[in-house]
Amino acid sequence: MYYGKFQRTKPGSIRADGFLKEWLERQKNGLSSHYAEQGFPFDTPMWDGGVGKVIPASIVYNDEAAETPSQEAWWPYEQSAYLLDGLVRLGIVTGDREPIALFEKNLRFVLEHPDENGLLGHAYGASDSEWPMAVFFRAVMAYCEFADDEKAKAAFIRHYQTLPLEKLALGFRHINNLEGVLTAYDWSGDASLLEKAVAAYRRHDEHYSLHTEDEFELYRSKIASGRNYVIHGVSFSESIKLPVLLFLYTGDASFLKDAEQGLAEVLKRHEQIPGLPSCNEDFAGRDPLQGYETCVISDFAWSLGYFLMATGDGRYADRMEKIFFNAFPGSLLKDFSALQYLSSPNQVIAGPGSSHSFFFRGCATFRQFRSDHSAQCCTGNVHRILPNYLLRMWMLDRSGSPSAVLYGPSSYSGVFNGVKYRITEETGYPCEETIRFRFSAESELEMPFSFRIPQWCKAPVAELNGMPFRIPETAKGFATVSRLWKEGDTLVLTLPMKPVRKQDRYWSFYEYGPLVFSLPVKYRMTRENPSPFAPCELVPESGWNYAVPADAEAEVSRNPGGDLFRDVPPFKMKIKGVKISGFDELELGRYTPEIPLFHHVLSGETELELIPYGNALLRITAFPDTVERKSVNCHQVLVSKVYPYDFTRGMDGQCFLPEKVDPAELLASAKVVEPERSGYCDLLKCFPGAENSLAYLYFRFYSDCERDAFFALGASSGGEFFFENRKICVVEPVSDAEYIAPEIVPVRLKKGYNILTAKCVLGQVPMQYRRAWGAMAKAFYTED
C-alpha cells in the first residue's frame, strides 16, 4: 500500500518547453554529449564491462593509485552510475534515443552477469560494495517505468529479494538501497521486501548508534536526536529520505515525524542561502563563505521530492525551486561545459588554488569551473539535476488527478477516469509572475486540478477563461479546483513577487520570489587549453567591498530577453550601498575574504545593481551591515588544566569547574594563554597531543564604563560560553572558530573587568575538518 499525498507520474509524460527546453539543449550539447571529455571513469565502458584495472591517482584524495580490488574501487561505479542516471533521464524528458540506448547497453551487461548468488552489479571484480547499485538503480527505476520493461523489473526484484539483510544494513551507504528494495516492493507486492526494508533500517540504527564516530552513516537515532551533528553532506542528502520512504510504504507516521524534525534541525544550523545545507564536504554552519557540493544540489533536491510526496506540503516544493533556480545555475558555466565541485553564496575568485574552505584549503581545484574534478562524483551527478526537476514538475494526488507542484514552461499528458488529457503550462516563471494552464482532452472531463501557492507569495491572483477566479482555500500550500474541464479552458495564476531583505548575524541578503540576488563581480576568464571543455580560471576585475544599510530599499526591474542560463539576467535589483574597509582584497591574494565584523565606511551611498544568483558566477550575496563596531580590550586569557571529554555525550552534562569563577582564585590556579592576532586561542599549542579533552578558557575584558555590548563567539571543535553566572552561547560540535563566522550575543558589561568563561571541547574530528581545539571571543560595542 502507498500512503503518500502525491505520487510520481510516468516518466515521459512531462515535456519541457520555453527556457527549460533550451536549458536541456544546452546540457545535451554540452557535457551530456561529451561526457568522455570528463575523463575517468566516463571515458570507459562504465557498467558495460567495467572501468579497468587501476583507478587513476586523481580519483583518490591522497594521490595514491588504488589497485582493484580495494576500498576505493566502488568510486568509478558510483560516479558512472550518476552519469548514466542523468543521461537516461535526459533522454526520457527530451525524447532523445541516444542516451537511452547508452543506458540500455549498460543495463544489458548488468542483467546478463549476475554473480554466483544471483546478485547484480558485481561482475567487475572490483568491490563488494552495494552503494554503487543504490545509485545505478535510480536509472533502472526511471528506465523501467518509462519503457515498461517487465523483464528488467523482475531481475531487480530478484536481486533485492536475494540481497542479505545484513549486507543491506551494514557497509558504506549500503542502506541507501532501501530506495531500490521499496521500489521492488511497489512493483511486485512482495511483502517480504517491505519487511526486509524495515528490519534493515532497524539493524542499521542498532549498529551505527554504537559507532557514532562514523561521519558517513545517517542512522535513525541520529536523525531523531535533536542534537547537532556533522556528517558528509552527500551522505545526509541521500539518507534523510529513507525514513520518508519507509513511511510511504508502511504508513508508520513515526518515520515521517523523525525525518521532518531531523531535516528542520539540520537546516536551522546549516542552511545556506540558496536553500540547501552547507557542506565542504561536511556540514559547516550558516556562514555564507562556506560551500556546498554540486552533488548535494542534486541529491538533496531528490530527497526533498520524497518529502513532498509524503506530506503534500508545498514548503518542500518551494525549497526545491529555490535550489534549482539559484544553486544549480550558479555552480556551472551556462554552456554546460564546466562546473564547480564546491560553490558558495560569496565567491569572488574561482581558480585552481582558490578553494577557501578548511577542507583542502588552497590545494584542491574544488572552486574552479572544470569538466572534471579530483573526485568525480559531482561531475557525474550534475547531469541529473535538470532532468529530475522536469520529471517531478507534475505529480498525481491520491485520486490520480494532476498537481502542478514545481513551476516552469512544460506540459503534462495523463489519463483520468479513462479520458486522455493534456495540460500545457505557459510561463517564464521564475522570470515572470504569470502562469497559464491550458487544458485539452478527448472529451469534457470532470477532474480535480491542484496547483501550488508558494509560501513567499502573499497575494496570489487567478483568472479562469478571462474572468476573475477566487482561489480556493489552500491545504499545505496547494489549492484544488474541481470542475468540468473543457477543451481550451485556461486558468491563469499570477504570483506577485516582492523584494525581501533577510538578516543573519552581521550580514544580509535579498530574495525576490524564489530567486536570490547577488552583486556580480566582473571577471577575466582564461582556459588552460583551447578545448571548449578545458578548466577555466575566473579572476575578479571589479570591486565588491560594499555594505548595505538595514533600511536600504530594493527596486526590481524586468530585463526583457533575460534568462538564468544566459549572460543577460532576467531581472535587475537596485539597492543603495556604501564602500567599506576590510573587505576589498582577496585574502592572501587568492581566497574570497570573510565578511568583516569590524570595518569603517569609506564613502557615501552608491547605487548597486544586483542580478539573480544563478547569473553571477563570481558574486557577493551576503552583504556586511553598515554598523561600525568598537572593540573592548581583552586584557588577558587564562586556561585551566585539561579534563577528559566523552564526545558521545552532550557538553552540558560534563562539568569539572563551577561556572562562577572567583577572580583571585582564577589568577592563582590558571595559566596564561597568548591569543593569535585574530583573537583565537589555540589550546593544541598549550596541550600538544590532547585527545578527547575539555578545558576552560577565561577571557578578561576591561570596560572603561558600564555599557551595552556584544560578544562574538566561536569554538573548535565545540564549546559553551558563560557570563554573569549564566550560559549565553553554545557552539555545538563540530565547528571551527577560525573558519566559521562567530555567533553574536548581546551582553551588559560592567565597569572594570568582565570574565567570560569558555568550556572548550575536543572530540571526534570528522575527516573533512581540521583537528582544532580552542575558542575565539571578541567584545565590542556600537555608538548608534
PDB file of C-alpha atoms in Angstrom, residues 38 87 105 113 123 149 167 220 230 301 383 393 446 463 512 602 667 673 690 702 739 753-754:
ATOM      1  CA  GLN A  38      35.276  14.494 -18.270  1.00  0.00           C
ATOM      2  CA  LEU A  87      21.653  10.608 -19.250  1.00  0.00           C
ATOM      3  CA  LYS A 105      23.718  -1.172 -23.220  1.00  0.00           C
ATOM      4  CA  HIS A 113      26.158 -11.055 -15.491  1.00  0.00           C
ATOM      5  CA  ALA A 123      30.720  -8.766 -12.297  1.00  0.00           C
ATOM      6  CA  ASP A 149      10.477  -3.241 -19.127  1.00  0.00           C
ATOM      7  CA  LYS A 167      24.594  -6.655   3.802  1.00  0.00           C
ATOM      8  CA  ARG A 220      17.608   6.871  12.671  1.00  0.00           C
ATOM      9  CA  VAL A 230      28.365  16.946  11.422  1.00  0.00           C
ATOM     10  CA  ALA A 301      16.584  18.082  -4.055  1.00  0.00           C
ATOM     11  CA  HIS A 383      23.756  15.543 -15.274  1.00  0.00           C
ATOM     12  CA  MET A 393       7.218  19.180 -12.001  1.00  0.00           C
ATOM     13  CA  GLU A 446     -14.732  16.242 -14.505  1.00  0.00           C
ATOM     14  CA  GLU A 463      -8.482  34.104 -13.703  1.00  0.00           C
ATOM     15  CA  TYR A 512      12.607  38.041  -4.901  1.00  0.00           C
ATOM     16  CA  LEU A 602      34.863  54.733   3.140  1.00  0.00           C
ATOM     17  CA  LEU A 667      44.653  34.106  38.739  1.00  0.00           C
ATOM     18  CA  VAL A 673      47.347  31.787  27.047  1.00  0.00           C
ATOM     19  CA  ALA A 690      45.472  16.195  23.519  1.00  0.00           C
ATOM     20  CA  TYR A 702      38.201  45.504  30.542  1.00  0.00           C
ATOM     21  CA  TYR A 739      36.966  29.488   9.609  1.00  0.00           C
ATOM     22  CA  TYR A 753      37.000  43.539  34.456  1.00  0.00           C
ATOM     23  CA  ASN A 754      34.404  41.203  32.973  1.00  0.00           C
TER      24      ASN A 754
END
